[in-house]
Amino acid sequence: MQVRQTELPGVVVIEPVIHRDGRGFFVEVHHAERYRAAGIPLPFVQDNHSGSSPRTLRGLHVQLGPPMGKLVRCVRGAIWDVAVDVRRGSPRFGRWVGVPLNADTLHQLWVPPGFLHGFCVTDGPAEVEYKCTALWNPQLEVAVRWSDPDLAIAWPEREPLLSPKDAVAPLLREVHDRLPSYDG
């Protein structure tokens, strides 16, 4: 596997080795020692799988204590996956990175704790699987509006399909005091 750093320290793209032949393919999607060496903390305690229609945008979400990191991969279709640093005091606060993920390459994106996460379906329907470092707790989740002008994320879809919660999510500045702190 190859590990590619993004412009946001801590957010990395994992490019697995895919073994293909006439029968299909085989890919190792998680190997504790290799992922730990790549700086991805363990253990993972929850796996999630979502299916989304074309034009769907899910996010932006971050979970507070216990904070949740996510190892994301697209297993059907294609998505544009986004991580935003929202750790108060971070020198990169409010900066984001977008990475295409699809079922052909099976690349993964590591979204560390303290980062908003969201994705938009670019070729659908799409199915996304992600491993989490904490159990989901809806009372500890903070949502931020996908179209927040202070973030200016260049989403590939201008009129996405949203959940009712995501459609009315607050702006980043409205939840600033609830966000995690940067610990250097």
Short mmCIF file of N, CA and C in Angstrom, two decimals:
data_model
loop_
_atom_site.label_atom_id
_atom_site.label_comp_id
_atom_site.label_asym_id
_atom_site.label_seq_id
_atom_site.Cartn_x
_atom_site.Cartn_y
_atom_site.Cartn_z
N MET A 1 0.84 -1.18 0.00
CA MET A 1 0.00 0.00 0.00
C MET A 1 0.88 1.24 0.00
N GLN A 2 0.38 2.28 -0.62
CA GLN A 2 1.05 3.57 -0.62
C GLN A 2 0.26 4.52 0.28
N VAL A 3 0.97 5.38 0.99
CA VAL A 3 0.34 6.39 1.83
C VAL A 3 0.72 7.75 1.26
N ARG A 4 -0.30 8.52 0.88
CA ARG A 4 -0.05 9.83 0.28
C ARG A 4 -0.57 10.91 1.23
N GLN A 5 0.32 11.81 1.61
CA GLN A 5 -0.05 12.92 2.47
C GLN A 5 -0.87 13.93 1.66
N THR A 6 -1.82 14.58 2.31
CA THR A 6 -2.55 15.68 1.69
C THR A 6 -1.96 16.98 2.23
N GLU A 7 -2.52 18.11 1.78
CA GLU A 7 -2.03 19.39 2.27
C GLU A 7 -2.43 19.66 3.71
N LEU A 8 -3.30 18.83 4.29
CA LEU A 8 -3.65 18.95 5.70
C LEU A 8 -2.94 17.85 6.48
N PRO A 9 -1.95 18.20 7.29
CA PRO A 9 -1.24 17.18 8.07
C PRO A 9 -2.21 16.31 8.86
N GLY A 10 -1.99 15.01 8.77
CA GLY A 10 -2.85 14.05 9.46
C GLY A 10 -3.90 13.43 8.56
N VAL A 11 -4.32 14.14 7.52
CA VAL A 11 -5.29 13.61 6.56
C VAL A 11 -4.49 12.94 5.45
N VAL A 12 -4.67 11.63 5.30
CA VAL A 12 -3.87 10.88 4.33
C VAL A 12 -4.77 10.04 3.42
N VAL A 13 -4.25 9.78 2.23
CA VAL A 13 -4.90 8.89 1.28
C VAL A 13 -4.13 7.58 1.29
N ILE A 14 -4.84 6.48 1.46
CA ILE A 14 -4.26 5.14 1.40
C ILE A 14 -4.58 4.56 0.03
N GLU A 15 -3.53 4.17 -0.69
CA GLU A 15 -3.70 3.57 -2.01
C GLU A 15 -3.33 2.09 -1.90
N PRO A 16 -4.33 1.21 -1.79
CA PRO A 16 -4.03 -0.21 -1.60
C PRO A 16 -3.53 -0.88 -2.88
N VAL A 17 -2.87 -1.99 -2.70
CA VAL A 17 -2.47 -2.83 -3.83
C VAL A 17 -3.68 -3.70 -4.17
N ILE A 18 -4.10 -3.65 -5.42
CA ILE A 18 -5.23 -4.47 -5.87
C ILE A 18 -4.68 -5.57 -6.76
N HIS A 19 -4.96 -6.80 -6.40
CA HIS A 19 -4.53 -7.96 -7.19
C HIS A 19 -5.69 -8.36 -8.09
N ARG A 20 -5.51 -8.15 -9.40
CA ARG A 20 -6.57 -8.44 -10.37
C ARG A 20 -6.15 -9.60 -11.26
N ASP A 21 -7.14 -10.43 -11.60
CA ASP A 21 -6.92 -11.48 -12.60
C ASP A 21 -8.26 -11.78 -13.25
N GLY A 22 -8.32 -12.83 -14.02
CA GLY A 22 -9.53 -13.16 -14.76
C GLY A 22 -10.74 -13.45 -13.88
N ARG A 23 -10.51 -13.74 -12.62
CA ARG A 23 -11.61 -14.03 -11.70
C ARG A 23 -12.19 -12.78 -11.07
N GLY A 24 -11.41 -11.70 -11.07
CA GLY A 24 -11.85 -10.48 -10.39
C GLY A 24 -10.67 -9.82 -9.69
N PHE A 25 -10.83 -9.53 -8.41
CA PHE A 25 -9.75 -8.85 -7.69
C PHE A 25 -9.76 -9.25 -6.22
N PHE A 26 -8.62 -8.95 -5.57
CA PHE A 26 -8.47 -9.10 -4.13
C PHE A 26 -7.74 -7.87 -3.64
N VAL A 27 -8.21 -7.30 -2.52
CA VAL A 27 -7.55 -6.15 -1.92
C VAL A 27 -7.60 -6.28 -0.41
N GLU A 28 -6.51 -5.95 0.22
CA GLU A 28 -6.46 -5.90 1.69
C GLU A 28 -6.95 -4.51 2.10
N VAL A 29 -8.07 -4.43 2.83
CA VAL A 29 -8.65 -3.13 3.15
C VAL A 29 -8.24 -2.61 4.52
N HIS A 30 -7.62 -3.46 5.32
CA HIS A 30 -7.12 -3.00 6.61
C HIS A 30 -6.09 -3.99 7.11
N HIS A 31 -4.97 -3.46 7.59
CA HIS A 31 -3.91 -4.27 8.18
C HIS A 31 -3.39 -3.45 9.35
N ALA A 32 -3.67 -3.89 10.56
CA ALA A 32 -3.42 -3.07 11.76
C ALA A 32 -1.99 -2.54 11.82
N GLU A 33 -1.00 -3.38 11.59
CA GLU A 33 0.39 -2.92 11.70
C GLU A 33 0.73 -1.87 10.66
N ARG A 34 0.30 -2.08 9.41
CA ARG A 34 0.61 -1.12 8.34
C ARG A 34 -0.12 0.21 8.57
N TYR A 35 -1.34 0.15 9.01
CA TYR A 35 -2.10 1.39 9.24
C TYR A 35 -1.55 2.14 10.45
N ARG A 36 -1.16 1.42 11.47
CA ARG A 36 -0.54 2.07 12.63
C ARG A 36 0.75 2.76 12.22
N ALA A 37 1.56 2.09 11.38
CA ALA A 37 2.80 2.69 10.90
C ALA A 37 2.54 3.93 10.04
N ALA A 38 1.38 3.99 9.41
CA ALA A 38 1.00 5.15 8.60
C ALA A 38 0.44 6.29 9.44
N GLY A 39 0.37 6.08 10.77
CA GLY A 39 -0.11 7.13 11.66
C GLY A 39 -1.59 7.11 11.92
N ILE A 40 -2.25 6.03 11.56
CA ILE A 40 -3.69 5.91 11.78
C ILE A 40 -3.90 5.15 13.08
N PRO A 41 -4.48 5.83 14.08
CA PRO A 41 -4.64 5.19 15.39
C PRO A 41 -5.67 4.07 15.37
N LEU A 42 -5.48 3.15 16.25
CA LEU A 42 -6.39 2.02 16.37
C LEU A 42 -6.87 1.95 17.82
N PRO A 43 -7.87 1.24 18.16
CA PRO A 43 -8.59 0.33 17.28
C PRO A 43 -9.78 1.02 16.62
N PHE A 44 -10.30 0.35 15.59
CA PHE A 44 -11.58 0.75 15.02
C PHE A 44 -12.65 -0.01 15.78
N VAL A 45 -13.73 0.67 16.13
CA VAL A 45 -14.75 0.06 16.97
C VAL A 45 -16.12 -0.01 16.30
N GLN A 46 -16.27 0.61 15.13
CA GLN A 46 -17.55 0.59 14.44
C GLN A 46 -17.30 0.68 12.95
N ASP A 47 -18.02 -0.13 12.16
CA ASP A 47 -17.98 -0.04 10.70
C ASP A 47 -19.35 0.43 10.23
N ASN A 48 -19.36 1.37 9.27
CA ASN A 48 -20.60 1.89 8.70
C ASN A 48 -20.59 1.69 7.19
N HIS A 49 -21.80 1.58 6.62
CA HIS A 49 -21.97 1.39 5.19
C HIS A 49 -23.17 2.22 4.79
N SER A 50 -22.99 3.15 3.83
CA SER A 50 -24.12 3.96 3.36
C SER A 50 -24.28 3.80 1.86
N GLY A 51 -25.51 3.92 1.41
CA GLY A 51 -25.83 3.94 -0.01
C GLY A 51 -26.46 5.28 -0.32
N SER A 52 -26.05 5.90 -1.43
CA SER A 52 -26.53 7.24 -1.74
C SER A 52 -26.86 7.36 -3.23
N SER A 53 -27.92 8.10 -3.50
CA SER A 53 -28.35 8.39 -4.87
C SER A 53 -27.42 9.41 -5.52
N PRO A 54 -27.45 9.50 -6.85
CA PRO A 54 -26.68 10.56 -7.51
C PRO A 54 -27.04 11.93 -6.93
N ARG A 55 -26.05 12.82 -6.85
CA ARG A 55 -26.18 14.20 -6.36
C ARG A 55 -26.32 14.30 -4.85
N THR A 56 -26.29 13.19 -4.12
CA THR A 56 -26.40 13.26 -2.65
C THR A 56 -25.13 13.85 -2.05
N LEU A 57 -25.33 14.70 -1.06
CA LEU A 57 -24.22 15.23 -0.26
C LEU A 57 -24.53 14.90 1.19
N ARG A 58 -23.60 14.24 1.85
CA ARG A 58 -23.72 13.90 3.27
C ARG A 58 -22.66 14.68 4.03
N GLY A 59 -23.08 15.45 5.02
CA GLY A 59 -22.12 16.19 5.83
C GLY A 59 -22.46 17.66 5.86
N LEU A 60 -21.69 18.35 6.55
CA LEU A 60 -20.40 18.09 7.19
C LEU A 60 -20.61 17.78 8.67
N HIS A 61 -19.94 16.76 9.20
CA HIS A 61 -20.12 16.33 10.59
C HIS A 61 -18.79 16.09 11.28
N VAL A 62 -18.78 16.35 12.59
CA VAL A 62 -17.65 16.01 13.45
C VAL A 62 -18.24 15.52 14.77
N GLN A 63 -17.62 14.51 15.36
CA GLN A 63 -18.07 14.04 16.67
C GLN A 63 -17.08 14.48 17.73
N LEU A 64 -17.62 15.03 18.81
CA LEU A 64 -16.83 15.46 19.95
C LEU A 64 -16.66 14.28 20.89
N GLY A 65 -16.01 14.46 22.03
CA GLY A 65 -15.69 13.43 23.01
C GLY A 65 -16.68 12.30 23.15
N PRO A 66 -16.33 11.03 22.94
CA PRO A 66 -15.02 10.70 22.40
C PRO A 66 -14.94 11.08 20.92
N PRO A 67 -13.85 11.73 20.53
CA PRO A 67 -13.72 12.14 19.14
C PRO A 67 -13.63 10.93 18.22
N MET A 68 -14.10 11.10 16.99
CA MET A 68 -14.16 9.99 16.04
C MET A 68 -13.29 10.27 14.83
N GLY A 69 -12.38 9.35 14.53
CA GLY A 69 -11.66 9.35 13.26
C GLY A 69 -12.35 8.38 12.33
N LYS A 70 -12.24 8.62 11.02
CA LYS A 70 -12.91 7.77 10.03
C LYS A 70 -11.95 7.39 8.92
N LEU A 71 -11.95 6.10 8.57
CA LEU A 71 -11.21 5.59 7.43
C LEU A 71 -12.26 5.26 6.36
N VAL A 72 -12.32 6.07 5.31
CA VAL A 72 -13.43 6.07 4.35
C VAL A 72 -12.99 5.46 3.03
N ARG A 73 -13.88 4.65 2.43
CA ARG A 73 -13.65 4.13 1.08
C ARG A 73 -14.96 4.00 0.34
N CYS A 74 -14.92 4.17 -0.95
CA CYS A 74 -16.10 4.04 -1.81
C CYS A 74 -16.03 2.69 -2.49
N VAL A 75 -17.07 1.88 -2.33
CA VAL A 75 -17.07 0.52 -2.89
C VAL A 75 -18.01 0.37 -4.08
N ARG A 76 -18.77 1.42 -4.39
CA ARG A 76 -19.64 1.43 -5.57
C ARG A 76 -19.78 2.88 -6.02
N GLY A 77 -19.64 3.12 -7.31
CA GLY A 77 -19.76 4.48 -7.82
C GLY A 77 -18.54 5.32 -7.48
N ALA A 78 -18.77 6.62 -7.26
CA ALA A 78 -17.68 7.53 -6.96
C ALA A 78 -18.18 8.68 -6.10
N ILE A 79 -17.30 9.18 -5.24
CA ILE A 79 -17.63 10.32 -4.38
C ILE A 79 -16.46 11.30 -4.39
N TRP A 80 -16.76 12.51 -3.95
CA TRP A 80 -15.71 13.49 -3.65
C TRP A 80 -15.77 13.66 -2.15
N ASP A 81 -14.72 13.23 -1.46
CA ASP A 81 -14.69 13.17 0.00
C ASP A 81 -13.93 14.39 0.54
N VAL A 82 -14.46 14.99 1.61
CA VAL A 82 -13.91 16.24 2.13
C VAL A 82 -13.63 16.12 3.62
N ALA A 83 -12.47 16.64 4.02
CA ALA A 83 -12.10 16.78 5.43
C ALA A 83 -11.77 18.25 5.68
N VAL A 84 -12.27 18.79 6.82
CA VAL A 84 -12.05 20.19 7.18
C VAL A 84 -11.49 20.23 8.59
N ASP A 85 -10.36 20.90 8.78
CA ASP A 85 -9.77 21.05 10.11
C ASP A 85 -10.59 22.07 10.90
N VAL A 86 -11.25 21.60 11.97
CA VAL A 86 -12.04 22.51 12.81
C VAL A 86 -11.57 22.46 14.27
N ARG A 87 -10.30 22.18 14.46
CA ARG A 87 -9.74 22.18 15.82
C ARG A 87 -9.38 23.63 16.18
N ARG A 88 -10.08 24.17 17.18
CA ARG A 88 -9.83 25.56 17.61
C ARG A 88 -8.36 25.73 17.97
N GLY A 89 -7.73 26.75 17.42
CA GLY A 89 -6.32 27.02 17.67
C GLY A 89 -5.39 26.38 16.66
N SER A 90 -5.90 25.54 15.77
CA SER A 90 -5.05 24.92 14.76
C SER A 90 -4.59 25.98 13.76
N PRO A 91 -3.33 25.91 13.34
CA PRO A 91 -2.88 26.86 12.32
C PRO A 91 -3.58 26.65 10.97
N ARG A 92 -4.28 25.54 10.82
CA ARG A 92 -5.00 25.25 9.58
C ARG A 92 -6.52 25.26 9.78
N PHE A 93 -6.98 25.91 10.85
CA PHE A 93 -8.41 25.95 11.15
C PHE A 93 -9.20 26.45 9.94
N GLY A 94 -10.24 25.69 9.57
CA GLY A 94 -11.11 26.07 8.47
C GLY A 94 -10.60 25.68 7.10
N ARG A 95 -9.39 25.13 7.01
CA ARG A 95 -8.88 24.67 5.70
C ARG A 95 -9.44 23.28 5.41
N TRP A 96 -9.65 23.01 4.14
CA TRP A 96 -10.23 21.74 3.74
C TRP A 96 -9.42 21.11 2.62
N VAL A 97 -9.65 19.81 2.45
CA VAL A 97 -9.07 19.06 1.34
C VAL A 97 -10.18 18.16 0.79
N GLY A 98 -10.24 18.07 -0.54
CA GLY A 98 -11.19 17.19 -1.21
C GLY A 98 -10.45 16.14 -2.01
N VAL A 99 -10.91 14.89 -1.92
CA VAL A 99 -10.23 13.76 -2.55
C VAL A 99 -11.27 12.90 -3.27
N PRO A 100 -11.05 12.57 -4.55
CA PRO A 100 -11.97 11.63 -5.21
C PRO A 100 -11.72 10.21 -4.74
N LEU A 101 -12.79 9.51 -4.41
CA LEU A 101 -12.72 8.09 -4.05
C LEU A 101 -13.69 7.35 -4.95
N ASN A 102 -13.30 6.16 -5.42
CA ASN A 102 -14.20 5.42 -6.28
C ASN A 102 -13.98 3.92 -6.16
N ALA A 103 -14.90 3.18 -6.73
CA ALA A 103 -14.87 1.72 -6.62
C ALA A 103 -13.79 1.09 -7.50
N ASP A 104 -13.22 1.83 -8.44
CA ASP A 104 -12.17 1.27 -9.29
C ASP A 104 -10.82 1.24 -8.58
N THR A 105 -10.44 2.35 -7.92
CA THR A 105 -9.13 2.41 -7.27
C THR A 105 -9.17 1.90 -5.84
N LEU A 106 -10.34 1.99 -5.18
CA LEU A 106 -10.53 1.61 -3.79
C LEU A 106 -9.60 2.36 -2.83
N HIS A 107 -9.18 3.56 -3.24
CA HIS A 107 -8.40 4.39 -2.31
C HIS A 107 -9.23 4.70 -1.08
N GLN A 108 -8.54 4.97 0.02
CA GLN A 108 -9.20 5.31 1.28
C GLN A 108 -8.72 6.68 1.73
N LEU A 109 -9.57 7.38 2.47
CA LEU A 109 -9.18 8.65 3.07
C LEU A 109 -9.28 8.52 4.58
N TRP A 110 -8.19 8.86 5.27
CA TRP A 110 -8.19 8.91 6.74
C TRP A 110 -8.55 10.33 7.15
N VAL A 111 -9.68 10.45 7.87
CA VAL A 111 -10.15 11.73 8.41
C VAL A 111 -9.94 11.65 9.92
N PRO A 112 -8.94 12.37 10.45
CA PRO A 112 -8.62 12.27 11.88
C PRO A 112 -9.71 12.87 12.75
N PRO A 113 -9.72 12.52 14.03
CA PRO A 113 -10.62 13.19 14.97
C PRO A 113 -10.37 14.71 14.93
N GLY A 114 -11.44 15.47 15.09
CA GLY A 114 -11.32 16.93 15.08
C GLY A 114 -11.47 17.54 13.71
N PHE A 115 -11.82 16.73 12.71
CA PHE A 115 -12.04 17.21 11.36
C PHE A 115 -13.48 16.97 10.96
N LEU A 116 -14.11 17.98 10.36
CA LEU A 116 -15.42 17.76 9.74
C LEU A 116 -15.23 16.78 8.59
N HIS A 117 -16.27 16.01 8.32
CA HIS A 117 -16.22 15.07 7.20
C HIS A 117 -17.53 15.16 6.43
N GLY A 118 -17.43 15.07 5.13
CA GLY A 118 -18.60 15.01 4.27
C GLY A 118 -18.20 14.50 2.90
N PHE A 119 -19.20 14.06 2.13
CA PHE A 119 -18.90 13.63 0.76
C PHE A 119 -20.09 13.90 -0.13
N CYS A 120 -19.79 14.00 -1.42
CA CYS A 120 -20.79 14.23 -2.45
C CYS A 120 -20.65 13.14 -3.50
N VAL A 121 -21.76 12.56 -3.90
CA VAL A 121 -21.75 11.51 -4.91
C VAL A 121 -21.51 12.15 -6.28
N THR A 122 -20.48 11.68 -6.97
CA THR A 122 -20.16 12.19 -8.30
C THR A 122 -20.50 11.20 -9.40
N ASP A 123 -20.65 9.94 -9.06
CA ASP A 123 -21.08 8.91 -10.00
C ASP A 123 -21.88 7.90 -9.18
N GLY A 124 -23.17 7.92 -9.38
CA GLY A 124 -23.99 7.12 -8.49
C GLY A 124 -24.97 6.24 -9.23
N PRO A 125 -25.60 5.42 -8.42
CA PRO A 125 -25.56 5.42 -6.97
C PRO A 125 -24.16 5.02 -6.45
N ALA A 126 -23.91 5.44 -5.20
CA ALA A 126 -22.62 5.17 -4.59
C ALA A 126 -22.82 4.49 -3.24
N GLU A 127 -21.89 3.63 -2.90
CA GLU A 127 -21.87 3.01 -1.58
C GLU A 127 -20.53 3.32 -0.93
N VAL A 128 -20.59 3.74 0.34
CA VAL A 128 -19.41 4.15 1.07
C VAL A 128 -19.33 3.33 2.36
N GLU A 129 -18.14 2.83 2.64
CA GLU A 129 -17.89 2.12 3.89
C GLU A 129 -16.83 2.89 4.66
N TYR A 130 -17.02 2.97 5.96
CA TYR A 130 -15.97 3.61 6.76
C TYR A 130 -15.88 3.00 8.13
N LYS A 131 -14.63 2.89 8.56
CA LYS A 131 -14.29 2.36 9.88
C LYS A 131 -14.13 3.56 10.81
N CYS A 132 -14.61 3.43 12.04
CA CYS A 132 -14.61 4.55 12.99
C CYS A 132 -13.83 4.18 14.25
N THR A 133 -13.17 5.18 14.83
CA THR A 133 -12.39 4.96 16.05
C THR A 133 -13.20 5.18 17.32
N ALA A 134 -14.46 5.60 17.19
CA ALA A 134 -15.35 5.77 18.34
C ALA A 134 -16.76 5.38 17.91
N LEU A 135 -17.56 4.99 18.88
CA LEU A 135 -18.95 4.68 18.59
C LEU A 135 -19.71 5.97 18.34
N TRP A 136 -20.63 5.94 17.36
CA TRP A 136 -21.41 7.12 17.02
C TRP A 136 -22.33 7.49 18.17
N ASN A 137 -22.34 8.77 18.51
CA ASN A 137 -23.21 9.30 19.56
C ASN A 137 -23.86 10.56 19.02
N PRO A 138 -25.14 10.50 18.64
CA PRO A 138 -25.78 11.67 18.02
C PRO A 138 -25.79 12.91 18.91
N GLN A 139 -25.74 12.75 20.22
CA GLN A 139 -25.72 13.91 21.12
C GLN A 139 -24.37 14.63 21.07
N LEU A 140 -23.32 13.95 20.60
CA LEU A 140 -21.98 14.54 20.56
C LEU A 140 -21.57 14.96 19.15
N GLU A 141 -22.49 14.85 18.21
CA GLU A 141 -22.18 15.21 16.83
C GLU A 141 -22.50 16.69 16.58
N VAL A 142 -21.62 17.36 15.86
CA VAL A 142 -21.82 18.74 15.45
C VAL A 142 -21.87 18.75 13.92
N ALA A 143 -22.87 19.40 13.38
CA ALA A 143 -22.99 19.55 11.93
C ALA A 143 -22.71 20.99 11.55
N VAL A 144 -22.13 21.17 10.36
CA VAL A 144 -21.86 22.49 9.80
C VAL A 144 -22.41 22.50 8.38
N ARG A 145 -22.98 23.62 7.99
CA ARG A 145 -23.60 23.74 6.67
C ARG A 145 -22.59 23.47 5.56
N TRP A 146 -22.97 22.64 4.64
CA TRP A 146 -22.12 22.23 3.52
C TRP A 146 -21.68 23.42 2.67
N SER A 147 -22.53 24.45 2.61
CA SER A 147 -22.27 25.60 1.74
C SER A 147 -21.77 26.81 2.52
N ASP A 148 -21.21 26.61 3.70
CA ASP A 148 -20.72 27.72 4.53
C ASP A 148 -19.75 28.57 3.70
N PRO A 149 -20.07 29.87 3.51
CA PRO A 149 -19.19 30.71 2.68
C PRO A 149 -17.81 30.93 3.29
N ASP A 150 -17.68 30.80 4.61
CA ASP A 150 -16.35 30.95 5.23
C ASP A 150 -15.44 29.79 4.88
N LEU A 151 -16.01 28.62 4.62
CA LEU A 151 -15.21 27.46 4.20
C LEU A 151 -14.96 27.47 2.70
N ALA A 152 -15.95 27.91 1.94
CA ALA A 152 -15.84 28.00 0.47
C ALA A 152 -15.37 26.69 -0.16
N ILE A 153 -15.99 25.59 0.24
CA ILE A 153 -15.65 24.29 -0.33
C ILE A 153 -16.16 24.23 -1.77
N ALA A 154 -15.32 23.80 -2.67
CA ALA A 154 -15.66 23.72 -4.10
C ALA A 154 -16.34 22.39 -4.41
N TRP A 155 -17.54 22.22 -3.87
CA TRP A 155 -18.28 20.97 -4.10
C TRP A 155 -18.55 20.78 -5.59
N PRO A 156 -18.54 19.55 -6.08
CA PRO A 156 -18.82 19.31 -7.50
C PRO A 156 -20.30 19.43 -7.85
N GLU A 157 -21.16 19.49 -6.86
CA GLU A 157 -22.62 19.59 -7.08
C GLU A 157 -23.12 20.88 -6.45
N ARG A 158 -23.79 21.71 -7.23
CA ARG A 158 -24.28 23.00 -6.73
C ARG A 158 -25.66 22.90 -6.07
N GLU A 159 -26.44 21.90 -6.45
CA GLU A 159 -27.77 21.70 -5.86
C GLU A 159 -27.92 20.25 -5.41
N PRO A 160 -27.21 19.88 -4.35
CA PRO A 160 -27.20 18.48 -3.92
C PRO A 160 -28.49 18.09 -3.20
N LEU A 161 -28.68 16.78 -3.11
CA LEU A 161 -29.74 16.22 -2.27
C LEU A 161 -29.18 16.14 -0.86
N LEU A 162 -29.92 16.70 0.11
CA LEU A 162 -29.46 16.79 1.50
C LEU A 162 -30.47 16.16 2.44
N SER A 163 -30.00 15.72 3.59
CA SER A 163 -30.92 15.29 4.65
C SER A 163 -31.53 16.55 5.25
N PRO A 164 -32.68 16.43 5.90
CA PRO A 164 -33.26 17.61 6.56
C PRO A 164 -32.29 18.24 7.56
N LYS A 165 -31.54 17.42 8.30
CA LYS A 165 -30.58 17.94 9.28
C LYS A 165 -29.47 18.73 8.59
N ASP A 166 -28.92 18.18 7.52
CA ASP A 166 -27.83 18.86 6.83
C ASP A 166 -28.29 20.14 6.13
N ALA A 167 -29.55 20.16 5.68
CA ALA A 167 -30.07 21.33 4.98
C ALA A 167 -30.15 22.56 5.88
N VAL A 168 -30.30 22.35 7.19
CA VAL A 168 -30.44 23.49 8.11
C VAL A 168 -29.27 23.58 9.09
N ALA A 169 -28.19 22.90 8.80
CA ALA A 169 -27.03 22.92 9.71
C ALA A 169 -26.52 24.35 9.86
N PRO A 170 -26.00 24.67 11.04
CA PRO A 170 -25.48 26.02 11.27
C PRO A 170 -24.16 26.27 10.55
N LEU A 171 -23.76 27.53 10.50
CA LEU A 171 -22.46 27.91 9.97
C LEU A 171 -21.37 27.57 10.99
N LEU A 172 -20.14 27.43 10.51
CA LEU A 172 -19.02 27.10 11.38
C LEU A 172 -18.89 28.11 12.53
N ARG A 173 -19.02 29.39 12.24
CA ARG A 173 -18.87 30.42 13.28
C ARG A 173 -19.95 30.31 14.36
N GLU A 174 -21.08 29.69 14.04
CA GLU A 174 -22.17 29.55 15.00
C GLU A 174 -21.93 28.40 15.98
N VAL A 175 -21.03 27.48 15.65
CA VAL A 175 -20.73 26.34 16.53
C VAL A 175 -19.29 26.38 17.03
N HIS A 176 -18.59 27.45 16.76
CA HIS A 176 -17.16 27.55 17.08
C HIS A 176 -16.85 27.15 18.51
N ASP A 177 -17.63 27.61 19.48
CA ASP A 177 -17.35 27.33 20.87
C ASP A 177 -17.50 25.87 21.26
N ARG A 178 -18.19 25.09 20.43
CA ARG A 178 -18.40 23.67 20.72
C ARG A 178 -17.33 22.79 20.10
N LEU A 179 -16.47 23.34 19.25
CA LEU A 179 -15.50 22.55 18.50
C LEU A 179 -14.34 22.10 19.38
N PRO A 180 -13.66 21.03 18.96
CA PRO A 180 -12.52 20.52 19.74
C PRO A 180 -11.34 21.49 19.66
N SER A 181 -10.46 21.39 20.64
CA SER A 181 -9.26 22.23 20.67
C SER A 181 -8.09 21.51 20.01
N TYR A 182 -7.21 22.29 19.45
CA TYR A 182 -5.97 21.78 18.84
C TYR A 182 -4.96 21.55 19.96
N ASP A 183 -4.35 20.37 19.98
CA ASP A 183 -3.40 20.08 21.05
C ASP A 183 -1.95 20.09 20.58
N GLY A 184 -1.74 20.66 19.39
CA GLY A 184 -0.38 20.84 18.88
C GLY A 184 0.22 19.61 18.35
#
